[in-house]
Amino acid sequence: MLLCRLSLENEKGTEKLCELVLSGKISGTVLARSLNTFPDSLWQKKFRGLLKNQLDCRRVPIANRCLDDCLTFGDWLSGKLDFSNSNSSQAPPSKKPRLRTDTTPDTSKEHDAWLWRCLFSPWIAVRAAAAKIIVAVAAQPGHLGAAVSVLLRGLPMASVAPPAMTDHFFRAAHAVIGGGPSIKARLYAEGLHVWLIRVIYKECKRMHEEEQQESRMDHSFGTLLRSYVELLCLMLTGSGVETMKLKAARDHILVPLFQSTIFLKRTRAVEASRCSLERLLRRISAKDPLMLMRAAVQSLDAIEDLNTQAHIVSVILDVLNPEQKEEEEFHIQIEKDPAQEDFLQGRMTGNPYKSTDVGLGPLMRDIKNKICRDTEMIALMEDDNGMEVSFWQLS
């Protein structure tokens, strides 16, 4: 209270009081009390010192690109501006003139620069919030196109960002693109599937070079590839014209798609990508194996690596002579418990049973029901707890 009274209408005393507050020797509440309890003509200096004390360590730089000639809060905080000056209190112009330089290409792109920094931010909470904004915008009537435009511009950026920082971006892309068949058909007409397969092929080529160089790999190896592959599969599935899209797309993507399925080193992301690409490859070439043969031959001419060529030759052989899976046959020996002999009464003449017999499998319940039918114990067929079966598998 004494300091407040000493600084009343005392310019040197007010300056000294502000210096003590800014240096941390006394609390800023002294200035706040002086402003509230003892108002005087030096209130701006006290208020300025109080704000400087609060903003010293948390100042946010604000760029006023179009207000270079205007007096700003920073001018007042540094003491260059005084509200007692009549010129500083003039009202702003009623209409701001629009300059041609305001719409230059550089400045027109800055309005969404903050969004890219948030979508690929190192902090997971920021990435999640930005992805929720995009999904929320897409859900608003008439704003789906704006959300899709943002995602399409972000896809090339995701290829150069660290894989760990692209998770929420691709989740938002899945949520928006998977919203309905109409958006998939539109993106297909725009050729997004061709762009995706080119990026996938480029990423596979880069990964293959890393494999050849035997450089150090971690568990995130192939994460970006998996994200692009899942997005491609999402766009080519789940719509009413899926078959037509696959048939029309195979001329563009069959050869690079085939080459993209070849990997030597495996991580979880690489294996998931390979399985998804192989399923998509089989779907595209299911009704016309010659298309797959043609793609394999073209890939064989374009690739010099022996391991990759061996894989391509094996695919060609599988198309020419597909392997027929032979079911393995074995015998099942049923052992009777002595306590159940009264019920079975020496029957089960087919014991040991062949695994190919009708009714034997694939479940243990099926085997139990087979025995009940053979031994005429029909009542036990619906009771899974009234009879225990133990068996041995014989080769």
Coordinates of C-alpha atoms in Angstrom, one line a residue:
M1 CA 0.0 0.0 0.0
L2 CA 2.9 2.3 0.8
L3 CA 4.4 1.8 -2.7
C4 CA 1.1 2.5 -4.3
R5 CA 0.8 5.9 -2.5
L6 CA 4.5 6.8 -3.2
S7 CA 3.9 6.3 -7.0
L8 CA 0.7 8.3 -7.0
E9 CA 1.2 11.2 -9.6
N10 CA 5.0 10.5 -9.3
E11 CA 6.5 9.7 -12.7
K12 CA 9.9 8.7 -11.4
G13 CA 8.2 6.6 -8.6
T14 CA 6.0 4.9 -11.2
E15 CA 9.0 4.1 -13.4
K16 CA 10.9 2.7 -10.4
L17 CA 7.9 0.6 -9.4
C18 CA 7.6 -0.9 -12.9
E19 CA 11.3 -1.7 -12.9
L20 CA 10.9 -3.6 -9.6
V21 CA 7.9 -5.6 -10.9
L22 CA 9.7 -6.5 -14.2
S23 CA 12.8 -7.6 -12.4
G24 CA 10.7 -9.9 -10.2
K25 CA 11.7 -8.2 -6.9
I26 CA 8.1 -7.4 -6.0
S27 CA 4.8 -9.0 -7.2
G28 CA 2.8 -7.6 -10.1
T29 CA -0.2 -7.4 -7.8
V30 CA 1.2 -4.1 -6.5
L31 CA 0.7 -2.5 -9.9
A32 CA -2.7 -4.1 -10.2
R33 CA -3.8 -2.7 -6.8
S34 CA -2.3 0.7 -7.7
L35 CA -4.4 0.8 -10.9
N36 CA -7.6 -0.2 -9.1
T37 CA -7.3 1.7 -5.8
F38 CA -5.3 4.9 -6.8
P39 CA -6.1 5.9 -10.4
D40 CA -4.0 8.8 -11.7
S41 CA -2.8 10.3 -14.9
L42 CA 0.1 7.7 -15.1
W43 CA -2.2 4.7 -15.4
Q44 CA -0.9 3.8 -18.9
K45 CA 2.6 3.4 -17.6
K46 CA 1.4 1.2 -14.8
F47 CA -0.8 -0.8 -17.1
R48 CA 2.0 -1.2 -19.7
G49 CA 4.3 -2.5 -17.0
L50 CA 1.7 -5.0 -15.8
L51 CA 1.2 -6.4 -19.3
K52 CA 4.9 -6.6 -20.0
N53 CA 5.3 -8.6 -16.8
Q54 CA 2.6 -11.1 -17.9
L55 CA 3.6 -11.4 -21.6
D56 CA 7.4 -11.5 -21.1
C57 CA 7.7 -15.2 -21.4
R58 CA 4.7 -16.1 -23.5
R59 CA 4.7 -13.5 -26.3
V60 CA 3.2 -14.7 -29.6
P61 CA 4.5 -12.8 -32.6
I62 CA 1.7 -11.5 -34.8
A63 CA 2.5 -10.6 -38.4
N64 CA 0.3 -7.8 -39.6
R65 CA 1.0 -8.1 -43.3
C66 CA -1.6 -5.6 -44.5
L67 CA -1.3 -3.2 -41.5
D68 CA 2.3 -2.0 -41.7
D69 CA 1.3 1.7 -41.5
C70 CA -1.2 1.2 -38.6
L71 CA -0.3 1.6 -34.9
T72 CA -0.4 -1.8 -33.2
F73 CA -0.5 -3.1 -29.7
G74 CA 3.3 -3.6 -29.8
D75 CA 3.9 0.1 -30.4
W76 CA 1.8 1.0 -27.3
L77 CA 3.6 -1.7 -25.2
S78 CA 7.0 -0.3 -26.1
G79 CA 5.9 3.2 -25.3
K80 CA 5.8 4.6 -28.8
L81 CA 2.1 5.2 -28.7
D82 CA 0.0 7.3 -26.2
F83 CA -3.7 7.3 -26.2
S84 CA -3.6 11.0 -25.1
N85 CA -2.5 11.7 -28.7
S86 CA -5.5 12.7 -30.7
N87 CA -4.2 11.3 -34.0
S88 CA -4.0 7.7 -32.5
S89 CA -7.7 7.8 -31.6
Q90 CA -9.0 8.4 -35.1
A91 CA -11.6 5.9 -36.4
P92 CA -10.5 3.4 -39.0
P93 CA -11.6 4.0 -42.6
S94 CA -15.0 2.7 -43.4
K95 CA -13.8 0.7 -46.4
K96 CA -10.4 -0.8 -46.8
P97 CA -9.1 -0.5 -50.4
R98 CA -8.4 -3.8 -52.1
L99 CA -4.9 -3.9 -53.6
R100 CA -3.9 -6.2 -56.4
T101 CA -0.9 -7.3 -54.4
D102 CA -3.2 -8.8 -51.7
T103 CA -4.0 -11.7 -53.9
T104 CA -0.6 -12.8 -55.1
P105 CA 0.0 -16.6 -55.4
D106 CA 2.4 -16.6 -52.4
T107 CA -0.2 -15.0 -50.0
S108 CA -3.1 -17.0 -51.4
K109 CA -1.5 -20.2 -50.3
E110 CA -0.8 -19.1 -46.8
H111 CA -4.3 -19.4 -45.5
D112 CA -4.1 -23.2 -45.2
A113 CA -0.4 -23.5 -44.3
W114 CA -1.3 -23.8 -40.7
L115 CA -3.4 -26.9 -41.6
W116 CA -0.5 -28.8 -43.0
R117 CA 1.7 -27.9 -40.0
C118 CA -1.1 -29.3 -37.8
L119 CA -1.8 -32.5 -39.9
F120 CA 1.9 -33.5 -39.9
S121 CA 2.8 -32.1 -36.5
P122 CA 5.1 -34.0 -34.2
W123 CA 2.4 -33.9 -31.5
I124 CA -0.3 -36.6 -31.7
A125 CA -3.0 -34.4 -30.1
V126 CA -2.5 -31.7 -32.8
R127 CA -2.7 -34.2 -35.6
A128 CA -5.8 -35.8 -34.2
A129 CA -7.5 -32.4 -33.8
A130 CA -6.7 -31.4 -37.4
A131 CA -8.0 -34.7 -38.7
K132 CA -11.2 -34.2 -36.8
I133 CA -11.6 -30.8 -38.4
I134 CA -11.3 -32.2 -41.9
V135 CA -13.8 -35.0 -41.1
A136 CA -16.2 -32.5 -39.6
V137 CA -16.0 -30.2 -42.6
A138 CA -16.7 -33.2 -44.9
A139 CA -19.8 -34.0 -42.9
Q140 CA -21.3 -30.5 -43.5
P141 CA -23.7 -30.3 -46.5
G142 CA -21.9 -28.7 -49.5
H143 CA -18.4 -28.8 -48.0
L144 CA -17.4 -32.3 -49.0
G145 CA -15.5 -31.0 -52.0
A146 CA -13.4 -28.7 -49.9
A147 CA -12.4 -31.5 -47.6
V148 CA -11.5 -33.8 -50.5
S149 CA -9.5 -30.9 -52.0
V150 CA -7.5 -30.6 -48.8
L151 CA -6.8 -34.3 -48.8
L152 CA -5.7 -34.4 -52.4
R153 CA -3.2 -31.6 -51.8
G154 CA -2.0 -33.4 -48.7
L155 CA -1.2 -36.7 -50.3
P156 CA 2.0 -35.6 -51.9
M157 CA 3.1 -34.0 -48.7
A158 CA 2.5 -37.3 -46.8
S159 CA 5.2 -38.9 -49.0
V160 CA 7.9 -36.6 -47.7
A161 CA 6.7 -36.5 -44.1
P162 CA 8.0 -39.0 -41.5
P163 CA 5.7 -42.0 -41.5
A164 CA 4.9 -41.7 -37.8
M165 CA 3.4 -38.3 -38.5
T166 CA 1.0 -39.3 -41.3
D167 CA -1.3 -41.7 -39.3
H168 CA -4.2 -39.3 -38.6
F169 CA -4.0 -37.8 -42.1
F170 CA -4.7 -41.2 -43.7
R171 CA -7.4 -41.9 -41.1
A172 CA -9.1 -38.7 -42.2
A173 CA -8.7 -39.7 -45.8
H174 CA -10.3 -43.1 -45.2
A175 CA -13.2 -41.5 -43.3
V176 CA -13.9 -39.0 -46.1
I177 CA -13.2 -41.2 -49.2
G178 CA -15.1 -44.2 -47.7
G179 CA -18.1 -42.1 -47.1
G180 CA -20.0 -43.3 -50.2
P181 CA -19.7 -44.6 -53.7
S182 CA -20.2 -41.2 -55.3
I183 CA -17.0 -39.7 -54.0
K184 CA -15.1 -42.9 -55.0
A185 CA -16.5 -42.7 -58.6
R186 CA -15.5 -39.0 -58.8
L187 CA -12.0 -39.6 -57.6
Y188 CA -11.7 -42.6 -60.0
A189 CA -12.8 -40.4 -62.9
E190 CA -10.1 -37.8 -61.8
G191 CA -7.5 -40.6 -62.1
L192 CA -6.5 -40.8 -58.4
H193 CA -6.0 -44.6 -58.7
V194 CA -3.4 -44.0 -61.4
W195 CA -1.5 -41.5 -59.2
L196 CA -1.7 -43.8 -56.2
I197 CA -0.2 -46.7 -58.1
R198 CA 2.6 -44.6 -59.4
V199 CA 3.4 -43.4 -55.9
I200 CA 3.2 -47.0 -54.7
Y201 CA 5.6 -48.1 -57.4
K202 CA 8.0 -45.3 -56.6
E203 CA 7.9 -46.2 -52.9
C204 CA 8.5 -49.9 -53.7
K205 CA 11.4 -49.0 -55.9
R206 CA 12.9 -46.9 -53.1
M207 CA 12.4 -49.7 -50.6
H208 CA 14.0 -52.2 -53.0
E209 CA 17.1 -50.0 -53.3
E210 CA 17.3 -49.9 -49.5
E211 CA 17.1 -53.7 -49.5
Q212 CA 19.9 -54.0 -52.0
Q213 CA 22.1 -51.6 -50.0
E214 CA 21.3 -53.5 -46.8
S215 CA 20.8 -50.2 -44.9
R216 CA 19.5 -50.2 -41.4
M217 CA 15.8 -50.7 -41.1
D218 CA 13.3 -50.4 -38.2
H219 CA 9.8 -51.6 -37.6
S220 CA 8.3 -48.6 -39.5
F221 CA 9.9 -49.8 -42.8
G222 CA 7.0 -49.9 -45.3
T223 CA 4.5 -47.9 -43.2
L224 CA 4.0 -45.2 -45.8
L225 CA 3.6 -47.9 -48.5
R226 CA 0.9 -49.7 -46.5
S227 CA -1.0 -46.4 -46.1
Y228 CA -1.1 -45.8 -49.8
V229 CA -2.0 -49.4 -50.6
E230 CA -4.9 -49.3 -48.1
L231 CA -6.2 -46.1 -49.7
L232 CA -6.0 -47.6 -53.2
C233 CA -7.9 -50.7 -52.1
L234 CA -10.5 -48.6 -50.4
M235 CA -11.1 -46.5 -53.5
L236 CA -11.4 -49.6 -55.8
T237 CA -13.9 -51.5 -53.5
G238 CA -17.3 -51.1 -52.1
S239 CA -19.1 -49.3 -54.9
G240 CA -21.8 -50.3 -57.3
V241 CA -19.5 -50.2 -60.3
E242 CA -16.6 -52.0 -58.7
T243 CA -16.2 -54.6 -61.5
M244 CA -16.3 -52.0 -64.2
K245 CA -13.7 -49.9 -62.4
L246 CA -11.3 -52.9 -61.9
K247 CA -11.7 -53.8 -65.6
A248 CA -11.0 -50.3 -66.8
A249 CA -8.1 -49.7 -64.4
R250 CA -6.1 -52.8 -65.2
D251 CA -4.6 -51.3 -68.3
H252 CA -3.1 -48.5 -66.2
I253 CA -2.0 -50.3 -63.1
L254 CA -1.5 -54.0 -63.8
V255 CA 2.2 -53.9 -64.6
P256 CA 3.3 -51.5 -61.8
L257 CA 0.9 -53.3 -59.5
F258 CA 2.6 -56.6 -60.3
Q259 CA 6.1 -55.2 -59.8
S260 CA 5.0 -53.7 -56.5
T261 CA 4.2 -57.0 -54.9
I262 CA 7.9 -58.2 -54.8
F263 CA 9.8 -57.8 -51.6
L264 CA 12.6 -59.7 -49.9
K265 CA 12.7 -58.3 -46.4
R266 CA 9.6 -58.4 -44.3
T267 CA 8.1 -56.2 -41.6
R268 CA 4.5 -56.2 -40.5
A269 CA 3.7 -53.2 -42.7
V270 CA 5.5 -54.7 -45.7
E271 CA 3.7 -58.0 -45.3
A272 CA 0.3 -56.3 -45.0
S273 CA 1.1 -54.2 -48.1
R274 CA 2.1 -57.3 -50.1
C275 CA -1.0 -59.3 -49.1
S276 CA -3.3 -56.4 -50.0
L277 CA -1.6 -55.8 -53.4
E278 CA -1.7 -59.6 -54.2
R279 CA -5.4 -59.7 -53.4
L280 CA -6.0 -56.7 -55.6
L281 CA -3.9 -58.2 -58.4
R282 CA -5.9 -61.4 -58.3
R283 CA -9.2 -59.5 -58.4
I284 CA -8.0 -57.4 -61.4
S285 CA -6.8 -60.5 -63.4
A286 CA -9.3 -63.1 -62.2
K287 CA -11.3 -63.4 -65.4
D288 CA -8.4 -62.9 -67.7
P289 CA -5.2 -64.7 -66.6
L290 CA -3.5 -63.7 -69.9
M291 CA -3.5 -60.1 -68.7
L292 CA -1.4 -61.2 -65.7
M293 CA 0.9 -63.2 -68.0
R294 CA 1.4 -60.2 -70.2
A295 CA 2.2 -58.0 -67.2
A296 CA 4.6 -60.6 -65.9
V297 CA 6.5 -60.8 -69.2
Q298 CA 6.7 -57.0 -69.4
S299 CA 8.0 -56.8 -65.9
L300 CA 10.6 -59.6 -66.6
D301 CA 12.0 -57.5 -69.5
A302 CA 12.2 -54.3 -67.3
I303 CA 13.9 -55.8 -64.2
E304 CA 17.5 -57.0 -63.9
D305 CA 17.5 -58.3 -60.3
L306 CA 17.8 -62.1 -60.3
N307 CA 15.7 -62.6 -57.1
T308 CA 12.9 -60.5 -58.6
Q309 CA 13.1 -62.3 -61.9
A310 CA 12.8 -65.7 -60.1
H311 CA 9.6 -64.5 -58.4
I312 CA 8.1 -63.3 -61.7
V313 CA 8.9 -66.7 -63.3
S314 CA 7.2 -68.5 -60.4
V315 CA 4.1 -66.4 -61.0
I316 CA 4.2 -67.3 -64.7
L317 CA 4.5 -71.0 -63.8
D318 CA 1.5 -70.7 -61.4
V319 CA -0.6 -69.3 -64.2
L320 CA 0.4 -72.0 -66.7
N321 CA 0.2 -74.9 -64.3
P322 CA -1.8 -74.0 -61.2
E323 CA -1.2 -76.3 -58.2
Q324 CA -4.1 -78.5 -57.1
K325 CA -4.3 -78.7 -53.4
E326 CA -4.5 -82.3 -52.3
E327 CA -6.4 -83.1 -49.1
E328 CA -4.3 -85.0 -46.7
E329 CA -6.0 -88.3 -45.6
F330 CA -5.5 -89.8 -42.2
H331 CA -7.2 -92.1 -39.8
I332 CA -9.0 -91.2 -36.5
Q333 CA -8.8 -93.8 -33.7
I334 CA -11.7 -93.5 -31.2
E335 CA -11.0 -94.7 -27.7
K336 CA -14.0 -95.9 -25.6
D337 CA -14.2 -95.3 -21.9
P338 CA -15.0 -98.5 -20.0
A339 CA -17.9 -96.7 -18.3
Q340 CA -19.5 -96.1 -21.8
E341 CA -19.3 -99.7 -22.9
D342 CA -22.9 -100.3 -21.8
F343 CA -24.1 -97.6 -24.1
L344 CA -21.8 -98.5 -27.1
Q345 CA -22.3 -102.3 -26.7
G346 CA -19.4 -103.2 -29.0
R347 CA -20.5 -101.2 -31.9
M348 CA -18.4 -98.6 -33.8
T349 CA -17.4 -101.1 -36.4
G350 CA -15.8 -98.4 -38.6
N351 CA -13.2 -97.6 -35.9
P352 CA -10.6 -96.3 -36.8
Y353 CA -12.4 -93.9 -39.1
K354 CA -11.0 -92.3 -42.3
S355 CA -10.8 -88.5 -42.2
T356 CA -12.5 -88.4 -45.6
D357 CA -15.7 -90.1 -44.3
V358 CA -18.8 -88.1 -44.5
G359 CA -19.6 -86.4 -41.2
L360 CA -16.1 -86.5 -39.7
G361 CA -15.2 -82.9 -39.1
P362 CA -14.1 -80.4 -39.1
L363 CA -15.4 -80.0 -35.5
M364 CA -15.2 -82.4 -32.6
R365 CA -19.0 -82.1 -32.4
D366 CA -19.3 -83.5 -35.9
I367 CA -17.2 -86.6 -34.9
K368 CA -19.4 -87.1 -31.8
N369 CA -22.6 -86.9 -33.9
K370 CA -21.1 -89.4 -36.4
I371 CA -20.6 -91.9 -33.6
C372 CA -24.1 -91.3 -32.2
R373 CA -25.6 -92.0 -35.6
D374 CA -23.6 -95.2 -36.1
T375 CA -24.5 -96.4 -32.6
E376 CA -28.1 -95.4 -32.8
M377 CA -27.9 -93.0 -29.8
I378 CA -29.8 -90.2 -31.5
A379 CA -30.8 -88.6 -28.2
L380 CA -27.2 -87.6 -27.5
M381 CA -26.7 -85.8 -30.8
E382 CA -28.2 -82.5 -29.4
D383 CA -26.5 -83.0 -26.0
D384 CA -22.8 -81.8 -26.2
N385 CA -22.1 -82.6 -22.6
G386 CA -23.6 -86.1 -22.2
M387 CA -20.8 -88.0 -24.0
E388 CA -17.1 -87.5 -24.0
V389 CA -14.9 -88.5 -27.0
S390 CA -11.2 -89.0 -27.1
F391 CA -9.4 -89.8 -30.3
W392 CA -5.9 -90.2 -31.8
Q393 CA -4.9 -89.1 -35.2
L394 CA -3.2 -91.9 -37.1
S395 CA -1.2 -91.3 -40.3

